[in-house]
PDB file of C-alpha atoms in Angstrom:
ATOM      1  CA  MET A  81     111.205  21.302  35.293  1.00 43.00           C
ATOM      2  CA  PRO A  82     108.485  22.312  37.485  1.00 54.00           C
ATOM      3  CA  VAL A  83     108.111  20.404  40.841  1.00 55.00           C
ATOM      4  CA  GLU A  84     104.482  19.212  40.133  1.00 68.00           C
ATOM      5  CA  ALA A  85     105.813  17.982  37.124  1.00 71.00           C
ATOM      6  CA  GLY A  86     108.688  16.179  38.472  1.00 91.00           C
ATOM      7  CA  THR A  87     106.420  14.779  41.119  1.00 94.00           C
ATOM      8  CA  GLU A  88     103.891  13.550  38.695  1.00 94.00           C
ATOM      9  CA  ALA A  89     106.559  11.706  36.868  1.00 95.00           C
ATOM     10  CA  ARG A  90     107.531  10.247  40.112  1.00 95.00           C
ATOM     11  CA  ALA A  91     104.339   8.878  40.906  1.00 97.00           C
ATOM     12  CA  ALA A  92     103.177   7.869  37.896  1.00 96.00           C
ATOM     13  CA  GLY A  93     106.468   5.623  37.823  1.00 97.00           C
ATOM     14  CA  LEU A  94     105.703   4.277  41.592  1.00 97.00           C
ATOM     15  CA  ASP A  95     102.266   3.616  40.220  1.00 97.00           C
ATOM     16  CA  ALA A  96     103.563   1.564  37.258  1.00 97.00           C
ATOM     17  CA  LEU A  97     106.185  -0.586  39.286  1.00 97.00           C
ATOM     18  CA  TYR A  98     104.441  -0.634  42.675  1.00 97.00           C
ATOM     19  CA  GLY A  99     100.458   0.044  41.559  1.00 96.00           C
ATOM     20  CA  GLY A 100     100.136  -3.574  41.472  1.00 96.00           C
ATOM     21  CA  LEU A 101     101.514  -5.009  44.873  1.00 98.00           C
ATOM     22  CA  SER A 102      99.389  -5.461  47.492  1.00 98.00           C
ATOM     23  CA  PRO A 103      98.224  -3.105  50.163  1.00 98.00           C
ATOM     24  CA  GLN A 104     100.405  -4.349  52.692  1.00 98.00           C
ATOM     25  CA  GLU A 105     103.653  -4.507  50.563  1.00 98.00           C
ATOM     26  CA  VAL A 106     102.659  -0.679  49.025  1.00 98.00           C
ATOM     27  CA  ILE A 107     102.350  -0.027  52.509  1.00 98.00           C
ATOM     28  CA  ALA A 108     105.691  -0.970  53.735  1.00 98.00           C
ATOM     29  CA  ARG A 109     107.201   0.124  50.513  1.00 97.00           C
ATOM     30  CA  ALA A 110     105.994   3.417  50.736  1.00 98.00           C
ATOM     31  CA  ILE A 111     107.245   3.478  54.781  1.00 98.00           C
ATOM     32  CA  GLU A 112     110.758   2.272  53.484  1.00 97.00           C
ATOM     33  CA  MET A 113     110.441   5.215  50.587  1.00 96.00           C
ATOM     34  CA  PHE A 114     109.546   8.270  52.935  1.00 97.00           C
ATOM     35  CA  PRO A 115     111.230   7.808  56.299  1.00 96.00           C
ATOM     36  CA  GLY A 116     110.050  10.184  58.847  1.00 96.00           C
ATOM     37  CA  ALA A 117     108.284  11.817  55.755  1.00 98.00           C
ATOM     38  CA  ILE A 118     105.196  10.016  55.812  1.00 98.00           C
ATOM     39  CA  ALA A 119     101.942  10.326  57.331  1.00 98.00           C
ATOM     40  CA  ALA A 120      98.517   8.450  56.842  1.00 98.00           C
ATOM     41  CA  VAL A 121      94.968  10.326  56.878  1.00 96.00           C
ATOM     42  CA  SER A 122      91.523   8.686  57.960  1.00 95.00           C
ATOM     43  CA  SER A 123      88.225   9.655  58.544  1.00 92.00           C
ATOM     44  CA  PHE A 124      87.869   6.329  61.043  1.00 95.00           C
ATOM     45  CA  GLY A 125      84.680   5.752  59.059  1.00 89.00           C
ATOM     46  CA  ALA A 126      83.187   2.600  57.861  1.00 86.00           C
ATOM     47  CA  ASP A 127      85.901   0.269  56.858  1.00 89.00           C
ATOM     48  CA  SER A 128      88.930   2.394  58.068  1.00 94.00           C
ATOM     49  CA  ALA A 129      89.665  -0.444  60.503  1.00 97.00           C
ATOM     50  CA  VAL A 130      91.579  -2.324  57.396  1.00 97.00           C
ATOM     51  CA  LEU A 131      94.046   0.783  56.688  1.00 98.00           C
ATOM     52  CA  LEU A 132      94.965   1.679  59.765  1.00 98.00           C
ATOM     53  CA  HIS A 133      95.434  -2.413  60.799  1.00 98.00           C
ATOM     54  CA  MET A 134      97.841  -2.749  58.291  1.00 98.00           C
ATOM     55  CA  ILE A 135      99.893   0.293  59.081  1.00 98.00           C
ATOM     56  CA  ALA A 136      99.701  -0.599  62.319  1.00 98.00           C
ATOM     57  CA  GLU A 137     101.332  -4.110  61.564  1.00 98.00           C
ATOM     58  CA  VAL A 138     103.806  -2.186  59.530  1.00 97.00           C
ATOM     59  CA  ASP A 139     105.040   1.010  62.087  1.00 98.00           C
ATOM     60  CA  ARG A 140     102.180   1.899  64.876  1.00 97.00           C
ATOM     61  CA  ARG A 141     104.286   4.983  65.055  1.00 98.00           C
ATOM     62  CA  LEU A 142     102.953   6.258  61.565  1.00 98.00           C
ATOM     63  CA  PRO A 143     101.475   9.549  62.413  1.00 98.00           C
ATOM     64  CA  VAL A 144      97.772   9.685  61.704  1.00 98.00           C
ATOM     65  CA  ALA A 145      95.920  12.957  60.718  1.00 97.00           C
ATOM     66  CA  PHE A 146      91.986  12.811  61.710  1.00 96.00           C
ATOM     67  CA  LEU A 147      90.274  15.842  60.736  1.00 94.00           C
ATOM     68  CA  ASP A 148      87.770  16.990  63.645  1.00 95.00           C
ATOM     69  CA  THR A 149      85.454  19.240  61.624  1.00 94.00           C
ATOM     70  CA  GLY A 150      83.060  19.493  64.733  1.00 93.00           C
ATOM     71  CA  LYS A 151      80.270  18.055  62.795  1.00 92.00           C
ATOM     72  CA  HIS A 152      81.344  14.510  63.548  1.00 92.00           C
ATOM     73  CA  PHE A 153      78.665  12.017  64.651  1.00 93.00           C
ATOM     74  CA  GLU A 154      79.740  11.108  68.474  1.00 95.00           C
ATOM     75  CA  GLU A 155      80.333   7.305  66.966  1.00 95.00           C
ATOM     76  CA  THR A 156      82.847   8.623  64.834  1.00 94.00           C
ATOM     77  CA  LEU A 157      85.234  10.106  67.825  1.00 95.00           C
ATOM     78  CA  SER A 158      84.419   7.428  70.089  1.00 96.00           C
ATOM     79  CA  TYR A 159      85.258   4.403  67.017  1.00 96.00           C
ATOM     80  CA  ARG A 160      88.522   6.379  66.835  1.00 97.00           C
ATOM     81  CA  ASP A 161      89.917   6.211  69.944  1.00 97.00           C
ATOM     82  CA  ALA A 162      88.980   2.560  70.233  1.00 97.00           C
ATOM     83  CA  LEU A 163      90.778   1.744  67.417  1.00 97.00           C
ATOM     84  CA  ALA A 164      93.563   3.246  68.337  1.00 97.00           C
ATOM     85  CA  ALA A 165      93.318   1.898  71.113  1.00 98.00           C
ATOM     86  CA  ASP A 166      92.860  -1.524  69.389  1.00 97.00           C
ATOM     87  CA  PHE A 167      95.896  -1.432  67.143  1.00 98.00           C
ATOM     88  CA  GLY A 168      98.187   1.023  69.521  1.00 98.00           C
ATOM     89  CA  LEU A 169      98.477   3.959  67.083  1.00 97.00           C
ATOM     90  CA  ALA A 170     101.317   5.801  69.074  1.00 95.00           C
ATOM     91  CA  ASP A 171     100.486   9.554  67.115  1.00 97.00           C
ATOM     92  CA  ILE A 172      97.320  10.334  66.328  1.00 97.00           C
ATOM     93  CA  ARG A 173      96.888  14.135  65.392  1.00 97.00           C
ATOM     94  CA  VAL A 174      93.817  15.917  65.582  1.00 97.00           C
ATOM     95  CA  VAL A 175      93.325  18.563  63.228  1.00 97.00           C
ATOM     96  CA  ARG A 176      90.633  20.908  63.734  1.00 96.00           C
ATOM     97  CA  PRO A 177      89.159  24.322  62.025  1.00 96.00           C
ATOM     98  CA  ASP A 178      90.970  27.269  61.961  1.00 96.00           C
ATOM     99  CA  ALA A 179      88.632  29.399  64.871  1.00 96.00           C
ATOM    100  CA  ALA A 180      89.004  33.006  62.975  1.00 96.00           C
ATOM    101  CA  ALA A 181      88.232  31.240  59.960  1.00 96.00           C
ATOM    102  CA  LEU A 182      85.049  29.686  61.650  1.00 95.00           C
ATOM    103  CA  ALA A 183      84.487  32.419  63.472  1.00 96.00           C
ATOM    104  CA  ARG A 184      84.121  34.745  60.178  1.00 96.00           C
ATOM    105  CA  ILE A 185      82.632  32.509  57.539  1.00 95.00           C
ATOM    106  CA  ASP A 186      80.393  30.322  60.063  1.00 96.00           C
ATOM    107  CA  PRO A 187      79.841  31.956  63.757  1.00 95.00           C
ATOM    108  CA  ALA A 188      76.102  30.089  63.374  1.00 95.00           C
ATOM    109  CA  GLY A 189      77.476  26.371  62.499  1.00 94.00           C
ATOM    110  CA  ARG A 190      75.222  26.467  59.764  1.00 94.00           C
ATOM    111  CA  LEU A 191      77.192  26.967  56.718  1.00 94.00           C
ATOM    112  CA  HIS A 192      76.377  23.301  55.745  1.00 90.00           C
ATOM    113  CA  GLU A 193      72.352  24.455  54.860  1.00 91.00           C
ATOM    114  CA  THR A 194      73.178  27.391  52.615  1.00 92.00           C
ATOM    115  CA  ASP A 195      76.690  26.586  51.072  1.00 92.00           C
ATOM    116  CA  ALA A 196      78.022  23.068  51.397  1.00 90.00           C
ATOM    117  CA  GLU A 197      80.904  23.833  49.676  1.00 91.00           C
ATOM    118  CA  ALA A 198      82.053  26.541  51.483  1.00 93.00           C
ATOM    119  CA  CYS A 199      80.975  24.712  54.840  1.00 93.00           C
ATOM    120  CA  CYS A 200      83.958  21.882  53.468  1.00 91.00           C
ATOM    121  CA  ALA A 201      86.444  24.069  52.387  1.00 93.00           C
ATOM    122  CA  VAL A 202      86.531  25.444  55.676  1.00 95.00           C
ATOM    123  CA  ARG A 203      86.254  22.571  57.973  1.00 94.00           C
ATOM    124  CA  LYS A 204      87.782  19.919  55.985  1.00 93.00           C
ATOM    125  CA  VAL A 205      90.316  21.314  52.664  1.00 92.00           C
ATOM    126  CA  GLU A 206      92.502  24.028  54.918  1.00 93.00           C
ATOM    127  CA  PRO A 207      92.660  21.858  58.023  1.00 94.00           C
ATOM    128  CA  MET A 208      93.645  18.711  55.900  1.00 92.00           C
ATOM    129  CA  ALA A 209      96.048  21.033  53.892  1.00 93.00           C
ATOM    130  CA  ARG A 210      97.809  21.983  57.720  1.00 94.00           C
ATOM    131  CA  GLY A 211      97.609  18.788  58.475  1.00 95.00           C
ATOM    132  CA  VAL A 212      99.889  16.522  55.356  1.00 95.00           C
ATOM    133  CA  ALA A 213     102.240  19.658  54.885  1.00 95.00           C
ATOM    134  CA  PRO A 214     105.101  18.564  56.716  1.00 96.00           C
ATOM    135  CA  PHE A 215     104.784  15.447  55.074  1.00 97.00           C
ATOM    136  CA  ARG A 216     106.225  14.207  51.388  1.00 97.00           C
ATOM    137  CA  ALA A 217     103.193  11.695  51.550  1.00 97.00           C
ATOM    138  CA  TRP A 218     100.471  10.364  52.901  1.00 97.00           C
ATOM    139  CA  PHE A 219      98.464   7.306  53.031  1.00 98.00           C
ATOM    140  CA  THR A 220      94.129   6.971  52.505  1.00 96.00           C
ATOM    141  CA  GLY A 221      91.878   4.415  52.747  1.00 93.00           C
ATOM    142  CA  ARG A 222      89.881   5.691  48.961  1.00 92.00           C
ATOM    143  CA  LYS A 223      88.832   2.643  46.368  1.00 91.00           C
ATOM    144  CA  ARG A 224      87.736   2.672  43.133  1.00 90.00           C
ATOM    145  CA  PHE A 225      84.555   1.467  43.746  1.00 83.00           C
ATOM    146  CA  GLN A 226      83.107   4.028  46.228  1.00 77.00           C
ATOM    147  CA  ALA A 227      81.691   5.816  43.361  1.00 73.00           C
ATOM    148  CA  SER A 228      81.829   6.727  39.627  1.00 77.00           C
ATOM    149  CA  THR A 229      84.444   9.402  40.205  1.00 80.00           C
ATOM    150  CA  ARG A 230      86.842   6.897  41.899  1.00 83.00           C
ATOM    151  CA  ALA A 231      86.817   4.283  38.836  1.00 85.00           C
ATOM    152  CA  ALA A 232      90.319   4.642  37.919  1.00 88.00           C
ATOM    153  CA  LEU A 233      92.106   5.952  41.422  1.00 94.00           C
ATOM    154  CA  PRO A 234      96.483   4.959  41.060  1.00 96.00           C
ATOM    155  CA  VAL A 235      97.631   3.864  43.836  1.00 97.00           C
ATOM    156  CA  PHE A 236     100.314   6.601  43.784  1.00 97.00           C
ATOM    157  CA  GLU A 237      98.773  10.007  42.873  1.00 96.00           C
ATOM    158  CA  ALA A 238     100.923  13.495  42.862  1.00 95.00           C
ATOM    159  CA  VAL A 239      99.277  16.052  45.094  1.00 93.00           C
ATOM    160  CA  GLY A 240     101.435  19.566  44.029  1.00 90.00           C
ATOM    161  CA  PRO A 241     105.204  18.220  45.167  1.00 92.00           C
ATOM    162  CA  ARG A 242     103.584  15.708  47.089  1.00 95.00           C
ATOM    163  CA  ILE A 243     102.589  12.465  46.377  1.00 96.00           C
ATOM    164  CA  ARG A 244      99.265  10.147  47.864  1.00 96.00           C
ATOM    165  CA  ILE A 245      98.802   6.892  48.414  1.00 98.00           C
ATOM    166  CA  ASN A 246      95.713   4.632  48.168  1.00 97.00           C
ATOM    167  CA  PRO A 247      96.840   1.344  49.101  1.00 98.00           C
ATOM    168  CA  LEU A 248      93.745  -0.061  48.593  1.00 97.00           C
ATOM    169  CA  ALA A 249      92.584   1.649  45.526  1.00 96.00           C
ATOM    170  CA  ARG A 250      92.071  -1.793  43.710  1.00 95.00           C
ATOM    171  CA  TRP A 251      90.340  -3.763  46.634  1.00 95.00           C
ATOM    172  CA  THR A 252      86.653  -4.296  46.370  1.00 92.00           C
ATOM    173  CA  GLY A 253      83.879  -4.210  49.108  1.00 90.00           C
ATOM    174  CA  ALA A 254      84.313  -7.930  49.509  1.00 94.00           C
ATOM    175  CA  ASP A 255      87.914  -7.788  50.809  1.00 96.00           C
ATOM    176  CA  LEU A 256      87.415  -5.227  52.724  1.00 95.00           C
ATOM    177  CA  ALA A 257      84.729  -7.533  54.429  1.00 94.00           C
ATOM    178  CA  ASP A 258      87.033 -10.629  54.033  1.00 97.00           C
ATOM    179  CA  TYR A 259      89.401  -8.698  55.720  1.00 98.00           C
ATOM    180  CA  MET A 260      87.425  -7.315  59.064  1.00 97.00           C
ATOM    181  CA  ARG A 261      86.394 -11.238  59.510  1.00 97.00           C
ATOM    182  CA  ALA A 262      90.076 -13.060  59.657  1.00 98.00           C
ATOM    183  CA  HIS A 263      90.922 -10.149  61.643  1.00 98.00           C
ATOM    184  CA  ALA A 264      88.454  -9.533  63.614  1.00 97.00           C
ATOM    185  CA  LEU A 265      88.356  -5.992  63.365  1.00 97.00           C
ATOM    186  CA  ARG A 266      85.482  -3.811  65.336  1.00 95.00           C
ATOM    187  CA  GLU A 267      83.457  -2.070  62.980  1.00 93.00           C
ATOM    188  CA  ASN A 268      82.012   1.775  63.224  1.00 93.00           C
ATOM    189  CA  PRO A 269      79.237   1.327  64.662  1.00 93.00           C
ATOM    190  CA  LEU A 270      76.752   3.388  62.413  1.00 91.00           C
ATOM    191  CA  VAL A 271      77.490   1.092  59.192  1.00 90.00           C
ATOM    192  CA  ALA A 272      74.688  -1.277  61.177  1.00 88.00           C
ATOM    193  CA  TYR A 273      72.354   1.363  59.945  1.00 89.00           C
ATOM    194  CA  GLY A 274      73.037   1.557  56.960  1.00 85.00           C
ATOM    195  CA  TYR A 275      75.395   4.041  56.715  1.00 87.00           C
ATOM    196  CA  LEU A 276      78.495   2.721  54.053  1.00 81.00           C
ATOM    197  CA  SER A 277      80.366   6.352  54.038  1.00 82.00           C
ATOM    198  CA  ILE A 278      80.806   8.507  56.906  1.00 88.00           C
ATOM    199  CA  GLY A 279      81.043  11.769  56.769  1.00 87.00           C
ATOM    200  CA  CYS A 280      79.414  14.963  59.013  1.00 91.00           C
ATOM    201  CA  PHE A 281      76.174  14.061  60.238  1.00 89.00           C
ATOM    202  CA  PRO A 282      74.563  17.005  58.861  1.00 87.00           C
ATOM    203  CA  CYS A 283      75.494  15.998  55.065  1.00 87.00           C
ATOM    204  CA  THR A 284      75.525  12.254  55.839  1.00 87.00           C
ATOM    205  CA  GLN A 285      72.188   9.550  54.873  1.00 86.00           C
ATOM    206  CA  PRO A 286      72.050   6.006  55.045  1.00 86.00           C
ATOM    207  CA  VAL A 287      72.982   4.274  51.791  1.00 85.00           C
ATOM    208  CA  LYS A 288      69.604   2.664  50.269  1.00 79.00           C
ATOM    209  CA  PRO A 289      69.930  -0.541  48.651  1.00 78.00           C
ATOM    210  CA  GLY A 290      71.148  -0.242  45.067  1.00 74.00           C
ATOM    211  CA  GLU A 291      73.148   2.898  44.991  1.00 76.00           C
ATOM    212  CA  ASP A 292      77.307   3.095  45.538  1.00 72.00           C
ATOM    213  CA  ALA A 293      78.960   3.673  48.649  1.00 70.00           C
ATOM    214  CA  ARG A 294      79.083   7.604  48.638  1.00 64.00           C
ATOM    215  CA  SER A 295      76.011   7.879  47.725  1.00 74.00           C
ATOM    216  CA  GLY A 296      74.176   9.305  51.755  1.00 66.00           C
ATOM    217  CA  ARG A 297      76.813  11.609  51.026  1.00 68.00           C
ATOM    218  CA  TRP A 298      75.482  15.417  50.328  1.00 58.00           C
ATOM    219  CA  ALA A 299      72.256  13.560  49.039  1.00 54.00           C
ATOM    220  CA  GLY A 300      70.193  15.198  46.874  1.00 50.00           C
ATOM    221  CA  GLN A 301      73.049  17.456  45.859  1.00 56.00           C
ATOM    222  CA  ALA A 302      75.535  17.485  42.591  1.00 48.00           C
ATOM    223  CA  LYS A 303      78.431  17.957  45.415  1.00 46.00           C
ATOM    224  CA  THR A 304      79.796  14.178  45.479  1.00 49.00           C
ATOM    225  CA  GLU A 305      83.744  14.788  47.360  1.00 49.00           C
ATOM    226  CA  CYS A 306      84.629  17.352  50.055  1.00 49.00           C
ATOM    227  CA  GLY A 307      87.447  18.440  48.608  1.00 51.00           C
ATOM    228  CA  ILE A 308      89.826  16.470  50.632  1.00 55.00           C
ATOM    229  CA  HIS A 309      91.598  14.612  47.395  1.00 44.00           C
ATOM    230  CA  LEU A 310      90.453  17.319  44.776  1.00 42.00           C
ATOM    231  CA  SER A 311      92.616  20.274  43.375  1.00 48.00           C
ATOM    232  CA  GLY A 312      91.429  22.628  46.771  1.00 47.00           C
ATOM    233  CA  LEU A 313      94.058  20.674  48.402  1.00 49.00           C
ATOM    234  CA  GLU A 314      96.808  21.024  45.934  1.00 52.00           C
ATOM    235  CA  LYS A 315      95.940  24.272  46.233  1.00 48.00           C
ATOM    236  CA  SER A 316      95.677  24.873  50.008  1.00 44.00           C
ATOM    237  CA  LEU A 317      98.661  23.067  50.197  1.00 47.00           C
ATOM    238  CA  THR A 318     101.051  25.665  47.307  1.00 39.00           C
ATOM    239  CA  ASP A 319      98.922  28.706  49.508  1.00 39.00           C
ATOM    240  CA  ALA A 320     102.241  30.641  50.730  1.00 31.00           C
ATOM    241  CA  SER A 321     100.126  31.162  54.348  1.00 30.00           C
ATOM    242  CA  LEU A 322     100.796  27.170  54.751  1.00 30.00           C
TER     243      LEU A 322
END
């Protein structure tokens, strides 16, 4: 059986067994299942504090990969440092785009204006593949309510030979808000200005009333995902160059 097929079966089995548990229980069990081989990926965005706080309650030394695309809001970078201090996160790993690739593909830093897919590929997908490559599994903060493309999001899913875990998949916006209040968590300052999903500043806008949380990402384009959660990441992870 190919590795990917075996991983898909394992992810489906884990989802059936543990997908209905609380996020905290999912995190604790996953860390036990993948000792020393699991990380978290965080954008330090609108509600990143929830997942990171839960992880810190279990293991503050868990590696947390952060993609520094070179196009972040300054508020996001400051928020990253503040949350790391708040929670005592001891292993923040900043992953950056390949300098040679940027010089070749986006020398003026304006690729997003003409080809958002290519910009995300060089600034997000390839670096993220490098960031998670050393691990067998990783946590994300994705939720089903965020967009129609995530409506069927499982808690455990296969990405090539690795497993991606979405502990908050079943949570709602109200669940997140309640948790933030209950634990007095610091909020990304951009949320106050209507940014409910925060990515790179050239491609992120405030969300309009009644729209889903990710409607401000690549507004006016058919694009809805940067690619780090799609098949492009799997391709990068299985590329012989990694």
